[in-house]
Amino acid sequence: MNLYIVMYHYTRDLLHSRYPEIRGMDVLTFKEQISFLKENFNVVEMEQVLDALDGKCELKKNSCLLTFDDGYIDNFTYAFPILEENGLQGSFFIPGKTIVEHKLLDVNKIHYILAGTGNISELLNDVYERMDYYRDGYDYPPNDELFKEYAKSNRFDTAEIIFIKRMLQMALPEKVRNRIASDLFEKYVGVSEEKLAYELYMTEEQIKTLKRHGMYIGIHGYDHYWLGNLEKVMMENDVMKALEVMEPYIDKNRWVMNYPYGNYNEDVINLISRNNCSMAITTKVSVADIDKDNRFELPRLDCNDFPPKSNTYMNF
Ligand SMILES: [Zn+2]
């Protein structure tokens, strides 16, 4: 049976926000989209999907599941009331670090750096300069070699932007990535990271409120790493730490994984299945088929694939 799993990130009043260039869904668009989905799809709850996976029930035709990544406060402020008003459930995937440490995740640092610069070639130069500067004492390939390997455009970003993202997300050694991201954050954003972290992520109290109101809470790693790229021990530590931190909000015998950056490998699947994970969602772009797909590799569509943004969902 087909299941349209819809992926959301930022949902906010973009025009009146401090960073209107950040790529998110405006609250009015979100409201329209929810009306559209409610009218044209059968919006299901996570528990129904898990029951269907276990053969305890069947999903209706055109079922759709709403997923929100990264634990943003704007999901709480803007999306949650609209979901409530419509009697719909959202599933929220919170990186453990955001509620424990109040530090910005790399993924967000990079979003804000990109939103803060109007000039990608200047930013690219800055990245190159710093990659050269920090190369002493660390071991990573020459800049042009890395560019060749990682600068691959996708359906939302140019090759240059993907290159910058990959360098700062995973390709460079972690210490180097962090130093460069902090340098650039200071140059292009200029707000303290801690302050922005408090502005950006949900608090534990807010997550509890979501849960009390029937929303579903899932796992999105602890540090928001590319799990499939980590050494096995580090990968295991990250997932287990996430489970520990999120224990108040999840059922440890029946939980759902959302791989950060959609990245995973066999080891990750083995670990989560051994630890009673019931299903996992990726960023592979497609409609899920819960009878045929591997339950630990379910694909999703982006919110931009649905009206009022586009009709791309029809192509799948
Ligand atoms: Zn994420």
GROMACS .gro file of C-alpha atoms and ligand atoms in nm:
model
  317
    1MET     CA    1   0.000   0.000   0.000
    2ASN     CA    2   0.127   0.345  -0.093
    3LEU     CA    3   0.212   0.594   0.178
    4TYR     CA    4   0.304   0.955   0.098
    5ILE     CA    5   0.546   1.059   0.372
    6VAL     CA    6   0.581   1.438   0.364
    7MET     CA    7   0.898   1.602   0.497
    8TYR     CA    8   0.900   1.947   0.658
    9HIS     CA    9   1.186   2.149   0.803
   10TYR     CA   10   1.140   2.516   0.898
   11THR     CA   11   0.776   2.630   0.909
   12ARG     CA   12   0.763   2.998   0.996
   13ASP     CA   13   0.638   3.347   0.923
   14LEU     CA   14   0.923   3.390   0.676
   15LEU     CA   15   0.863   3.750   0.572
   16HIS     CA   16   0.866   3.876   0.927
   17SER     CA   17   1.152   3.661   1.046
   18ARG     CA   18   1.505   3.777   1.106
   19TYR     CA   19   1.633   3.568   0.813
   20PRO     CA   20   1.373   3.576   0.535
   21GLU     CA   21   1.624   3.407   0.299
   22ILE     CA   22   1.628   3.090   0.502
   23ARG     CA   23   1.469   2.812   0.305
   24GLY     CA   24   1.153   2.716   0.486
   25MET     CA   25   0.781   2.696   0.434
   26ASP     CA   26   0.587   3.010   0.508
   27VAL     CA   27   0.308   2.967   0.760
   28LEU     CA   28   0.033   3.074   0.515
   29THR     CA   29   0.159   2.826   0.257
   30PHE     CA   30   0.167   2.559   0.525
   31LYS     CA   31  -0.192   2.631   0.617
   32GLU     CA   32  -0.299   2.601   0.254
   33GLN     CA   33  -0.101   2.280   0.214
   34ILE     CA   34  -0.262   2.122   0.518
   35SER     CA   35  -0.608   2.204   0.375
   36PHE     CA   36  -0.505   2.048   0.047
   37LEU     CA   37  -0.370   1.733   0.210
   38LYS     CA   38  -0.674   1.699   0.431
   39GLU     CA   39  -0.902   1.723   0.132
   40ASN     CA   40  -0.709   1.499  -0.105
   41PHE     CA   41  -0.533   1.251   0.119
   42ASN     CA   42  -0.603   1.036   0.417
   43VAL     CA   43  -0.366   1.188   0.675
   44VAL     CA   44  -0.271   0.904   0.910
   45GLU     CA   45  -0.105   0.883   1.249
   46MET     CA   46   0.230   0.715   1.308
   47GLU     CA   47   0.068   0.447   1.526
   48GLN     CA   48  -0.153   0.344   1.233
   49VAL     CA   49   0.150   0.313   1.007
   50LEU     CA   50   0.328   0.097   1.265
   51ASP     CA   51   0.019  -0.121   1.302
   52ALA     CA   52  -0.003  -0.157   0.926
   53LEU     CA   53   0.365  -0.256   0.908
   54ASP     CA   54   0.291  -0.523   1.167
   55GLY     CA   55  -0.006  -0.646   0.966
   56LYS     CA   56  -0.257  -0.539   1.233
   57CYS     CA   57  -0.451  -0.309   1.001
   58GLU     CA   58  -0.448  -0.175   0.648
   59LEU     CA   59  -0.394   0.182   0.543
   60LYS     CA   60  -0.653   0.346   0.325
   61LYS     CA   61  -0.571   0.450  -0.028
   62ASN     CA   62  -0.380   0.780  -0.058
   63SER     CA   63  -0.256   0.775   0.297
   64CYS     CA   64  -0.015   1.044   0.396
   65LEU     CA   65   0.208   1.096   0.701
   66LEU     CA   66   0.343   1.436   0.810
   67THR     CA   67   0.703   1.446   0.936
   68PHE     CA   68   0.898   1.739   1.081
   69ASP     CA   69   1.277   1.720   1.108
   70ASP     CA   70   1.522   1.880   1.352
   71GLY     CA   71   1.301   1.997   1.640
   72TYR     CA   72   1.255   2.359   1.532
   73ILE     CA   73   1.063   2.589   1.761
   74ASP     CA   74   0.876   2.725   1.459
   75ASN     CA   75   0.720   2.380   1.415
   76PHE     CA   76   0.578   2.428   1.763
   77THR     CA   77   0.476   2.791   1.718
   78TYR     CA   78   0.328   2.774   1.369
   79ALA     CA   79   0.272   2.417   1.250
   80PHE     CA   80   0.143   2.257   1.570
   81PRO     CA   81  -0.161   2.489   1.617
   82ILE     CA   82  -0.262   2.438   1.254
   83LEU     CA   83  -0.234   2.060   1.289
   84GLU     CA   84  -0.440   2.075   1.610
   85GLU     CA   85  -0.705   2.290   1.448
   86ASN     CA   86  -0.737   2.032   1.173
   87GLY     CA   87  -0.731   1.732   1.403
   88LEU     CA   88  -0.415   1.596   1.240
   89GLN     CA   89  -0.105   1.438   1.386
   90GLY     CA   90   0.249   1.545   1.300
   91SER     CA   91   0.559   1.337   1.376
   92PHE     CA   92   0.847   1.540   1.515
   93PHE     CA   93   1.206   1.414   1.502
   94ILE     CA   94   1.431   1.583   1.755
   95PRO     CA   95   1.813   1.562   1.759
   96GLY     CA   96   1.902   1.492   2.124
   97LYS     CA   97   2.173   1.758   2.135
   98THR     CA   98   1.927   2.040   2.076
   99ILE     CA   99   1.744   1.983   2.403
  100VAL     CA  100   2.046   1.890   2.613
  101GLU     CA  101   2.324   2.127   2.508
  102HIS     CA  102   2.155   2.431   2.353
  103LYS     CA  103   2.418   2.442   2.081
  104LEU     CA  104   2.359   2.498   1.713
  105LEU     CA  105   2.375   2.187   1.497
  106ASP     CA  106   2.615   2.209   1.203
  107VAL     CA  107   2.323   2.171   0.965
  108ASN     CA  108   2.169   2.494   1.099
  109LYS     CA  109   2.495   2.685   1.119
  110ILE     CA  110   2.535   2.618   0.749
  111HIS     CA  111   2.177   2.727   0.669
  112TYR     CA  112   2.232   3.057   0.848
  113ILE     CA  113   2.572   3.113   0.686
  114LEU     CA  114   2.411   3.057   0.344
  115ALA     CA  115   2.119   3.286   0.432
  116GLY     CA  116   2.364   3.550   0.560
  117THR     CA  117   2.570   3.577   0.242
  118GLY     CA  118   2.441   3.717  -0.082
  119ASN     CA  119   2.749   3.599  -0.262
  120ILE     CA  120   2.820   3.229  -0.300
  121SER     CA  121   3.154   3.274  -0.479
  122GLU     CA  122   3.282   3.491  -0.193
  123LEU     CA  123   3.169   3.224   0.053
  124LEU     CA  124   3.329   2.952  -0.157
  125ASN     CA  125   3.658   3.145  -0.149
  126ASP     CA  126   3.632   3.181   0.226
  127VAL     CA  127   3.583   2.806   0.259
  128TYR     CA  128   3.880   2.732   0.032
  129GLU     CA  129   4.106   2.975   0.220
  130ARG     CA  130   4.024   2.816   0.552
  131MET     CA  131   4.061   2.464   0.414
  132ASP     CA  132   4.416   2.560   0.317
  133TYR     CA  133   4.481   2.731   0.647
  134TYR     CA  134   4.379   2.432   0.858
  135ARG     CA  135   4.535   2.167   0.633
  136ASP     CA  136   4.858   2.174   0.837
  137GLY     CA  137   4.826   1.902   1.095
  138TYR     CA  138   4.517   1.743   0.945
  139ASP     CA  139   4.491   1.494   0.668
  140TYR     CA  140   4.247   1.569   0.388
  141PRO     CA  141   4.267   1.578   0.008
  142PRO     CA  142   4.346   1.890  -0.197
  143ASN     CA  143   4.060   2.137  -0.253
  144ASP     CA  144   4.015   2.063  -0.623
  145GLU     CA  145   3.998   1.691  -0.558
  146LEU     CA  146   3.730   1.742  -0.293
  147PHE     CA  147   3.540   1.975  -0.524
  148LYS     CA  148   3.540   1.711  -0.794
  149GLU     CA  149   3.409   1.449  -0.554
  150TYR     CA  150   3.143   1.650  -0.371
  151ALA     CA  151   3.021   1.937  -0.591
  152LYS     CA  152   2.712   1.765  -0.729
  153SER     CA  153   2.396   1.969  -0.763
  154ASN     CA  154   2.066   1.821  -0.647
  155ARG     CA  155   1.709   1.929  -0.712
  156PHE     CA  156   1.729   2.215  -0.461
  157ASP     CA  157   2.094   2.331  -0.457
  158THR     CA  158   2.369   2.426  -0.705
  159ALA     CA  159   2.695   2.229  -0.717
  160GLU     CA  160   2.880   2.509  -0.529
  161ILE     CA  161   2.628   2.514  -0.245
  162ILE     CA  162   2.631   2.135  -0.217
  163PHE     CA  163   3.011   2.147  -0.203
  164ILE     CA  164   3.009   2.400   0.082
  165LYS     CA  165   2.744   2.198   0.267
  166ARG     CA  166   2.929   1.868   0.233
  167MET     CA  167   3.262   2.018   0.344
  168LEU     CA  168   3.101   2.158   0.658
  169GLN     CA  169   2.867   1.864   0.724
  170MET     CA  170   3.095   1.564   0.685
  171ALA     CA  171   3.384   1.566   0.436
  172LEU     CA  172   3.643   1.751   0.646
  173PRO     CA  173   3.770   1.624   0.983
  174GLU     CA  174   3.520   1.718   1.253
  175LYS     CA  175   3.748   1.969   1.429
  176VAL     CA  176   3.830   2.145   1.104
  177ARG     CA  177   3.464   2.156   1.001
  178ASN     CA  178   3.368   2.306   1.334
  179ARG     CA  179   3.639   2.572   1.323
  180ILE     CA  180   3.552   2.678   0.969
  181ALA     CA  181   3.177   2.682   1.040
  182SER     CA  182   3.231   2.895   1.350
  183ASP     CA  183   3.457   3.140   1.162
  184LEU     CA  184   3.203   3.179   0.883
  185PHE     CA  185   2.912   3.199   1.124
  186GLU     CA  186   3.079   3.491   1.295
  187LYS     CA  187   3.152   3.662   0.966
  188TYR     CA  188   2.814   3.614   0.796
  189VAL     CA  189   2.561   3.580   1.079
  190GLY     CA  190   2.706   3.771   1.369
  191VAL     CA  191   2.464   3.653   1.638
  192SER     CA  192   2.592   3.436   1.921
  193GLU     CA  193   2.543   3.068   1.848
  194GLU     CA  194   2.395   3.009   2.189
  195LYS     CA  195   2.137   3.283   2.147
  196LEU     CA  196   2.033   3.149   1.809
  197ALA     CA  197   2.012   2.795   1.948
  198TYR     CA  198   1.762   2.917   2.208
  199GLU     CA  199   1.564   3.093   1.933
  200LEU     CA  200   1.573   2.791   1.706
  201TYR     CA  201   1.498   2.467   1.892
  202MET     CA  202   1.204   2.343   2.095
  203THR     CA  203   1.243   2.310   2.468
  204GLU     CA  204   1.168   1.992   2.659
  205GLU     CA  205   0.849   2.155   2.788
  206GLN     CA  206   0.732   2.218   2.432
  207ILE     CA  207   0.809   1.862   2.327
  208LYS     CA  208   0.608   1.736   2.623
  209THR     CA  209   0.320   1.959   2.515
  210LEU     CA  210   0.330   1.815   2.163
  211LYS     CA  211   0.318   1.465   2.303
  212ARG     CA  212   0.034   1.546   2.540
  213HIS     CA  213  -0.163   1.672   2.240
  214GLY     CA  214  -0.125   1.346   2.049
  215MET     CA  215   0.171   1.439   1.832
  216TYR     CA  216   0.434   1.171   1.769
  217ILE     CA  217   0.797   1.211   1.874
  218GLY     CA  218   1.081   1.021   1.706
  219ILE     CA  219   1.459   0.983   1.698
  220HIS     CA  220   1.686   1.194   1.475
  221GLY     CA  221   2.029   1.104   1.617
  222TYR     CA  222   2.203   1.292   1.896
  223ASP     CA  223   2.455   1.512   1.715
  224HIS     CA  224   2.282   1.507   1.375
  225TYR     CA  225   2.576   1.324   1.214
  226TRP     CA  226   2.598   1.150   0.878
  227LEU     CA  227   2.561   0.816   1.056
  228GLY     CA  228   2.663   0.603   0.759
  229ASN     CA  229   2.994   0.789   0.742
  230LEU     CA  230   3.098   0.753   1.105
  231GLU     CA  231   3.321   0.490   1.253
  232LYS     CA  232   3.099   0.214   1.385
  233VAL     CA  233   3.164   0.284   1.753
  234MET     CA  234   3.090   0.653   1.713
  235MET     CA  235   2.775   0.576   1.516
  236GLU     CA  236   2.656   0.340   1.789
  237ASN     CA  237   2.732   0.593   2.061
  238ASP     CA  238   2.538   0.861   1.882
  239VAL     CA  239   2.226   0.649   1.830
  240MET     CA  240   2.231   0.508   2.185
  241LYS     CA  241   2.280   0.856   2.332
  242ALA     CA  242   1.984   0.979   2.129
  243LEU     CA  243   1.768   0.696   2.263
  244GLU     CA  244   1.872   0.773   2.618
  245VAL     CA  245   1.801   1.146   2.594
  246MET     CA  246   1.469   1.094   2.419
  247GLU     CA  247   1.350   0.821   2.655
  248PRO     CA  248   1.077   1.038   2.817
  249TYR     CA  249   0.915   1.095   2.479
  250ILE     CA  250   0.940   0.760   2.301
  251ASP     CA  251   0.851   0.396   2.351
  252LYS     CA  252   1.184   0.214   2.361
  253ASN     CA  253   1.015  -0.102   2.235
  254ARG     CA  254   0.851   0.066   1.939
  255TRP     CA  255   1.023   0.374   1.806
  256VAL     CA  256   1.086   0.542   1.475
  257MET     CA  257   1.420   0.654   1.334
  258ASN     CA  258   1.473   0.943   1.098
  259TYR     CA  259   1.832   0.935   0.964
  260PRO     CA  260   1.999   1.280   0.977
  261TYR     CA  261   2.069   1.390   0.617
  262GLY     CA  262   1.898   1.066   0.514
  263ASN     CA  263   2.235   0.896   0.561
  264TYR     CA  264   2.275   0.537   0.686
  265ASN     CA  265   2.437   0.203   0.608
  266GLU     CA  266   2.391  -0.165   0.696
  267ASP     CA  267   2.552  -0.115   1.038
  268VAL     CA  268   2.302   0.157   1.126
  269ILE     CA  269   2.009  -0.060   1.021
  270ASN     CA  270   2.145  -0.355   1.220
  271LEU     CA  271   2.190  -0.142   1.530
  272ILE     CA  272   1.845   0.016   1.528
  273SER     CA  273   1.664  -0.307   1.443
  274ARG     CA  274   1.846  -0.484   1.729
  275ASN     CA  275   1.723  -0.206   1.957
  276ASN     CA  276   1.354  -0.243   1.876
  277CYS     CA  277   1.322   0.030   1.620
  278SER     CA  278   0.999  -0.028   1.424
  279MET     CA  279   1.062   0.177   1.114
  280ALA     CA  280   1.302   0.432   0.968
  281ILE     CA  281   1.257   0.713   0.720
  282THR     CA  282   1.513   0.842   0.471
  283THR     CA  283   1.539   1.133   0.227
  284LYS     CA  284   1.518   0.910  -0.077
  285VAL     CA  285   1.261   1.083  -0.297
  286SER     CA  286   0.963   0.863  -0.367
  287VAL     CA  287   0.628   0.739  -0.244
  288ALA     CA  288   0.669   0.465   0.016
  289ASP     CA  289   0.512   0.124  -0.032
  290ILE     CA  290   0.481  -0.024   0.313
  291ASP     CA  291   0.416  -0.376   0.183
  292LYS     CA  292   0.721  -0.387  -0.041
  293ASP     CA  293   0.982  -0.140   0.088
  294ASN     CA  294   1.228  -0.229   0.359
  295ARG     CA  295   1.073  -0.082   0.675
  296PHE     CA  296   1.409   0.075   0.762
  297GLU     CA  297   1.443   0.252   0.429
  298LEU     CA  298   1.115   0.430   0.366
  299PRO     CA  299   1.136   0.718   0.117
  300ARG     CA  300   0.974   1.060   0.156
  301LEU     CA  301   0.854   1.346  -0.059
  302ASP     CA  302   0.936   1.707   0.021
  303CYS     CA  303   0.665   1.954   0.121
  304ASN     CA  304   0.760   2.149  -0.193
  305ASP     CA  305   0.631   1.853  -0.396
  306PHE     CA  306   0.271   1.933  -0.295
  307PRO     CA  307   0.037   2.225  -0.363
  308PRO     CA  308   0.041   2.518  -0.333
  309LYS     CA  309   0.415   2.483  -0.410
  310SER     CA  310   0.392   2.228  -0.694
  311ASN     CA  311   0.223   1.914  -0.819
  312THR     CA  312   0.542   1.709  -0.830
  313TYR     CA  313   0.387   1.444  -0.605
  314MET     CA  314   0.183   1.332  -0.906
  315ASN     CA  315   0.497   1.217  -1.085
  316PHE     CA  316   0.562   0.937  -0.840
  317ZN      ZN  317   1.780   1.679   1.013
   0.00000   0.00000   0.00000
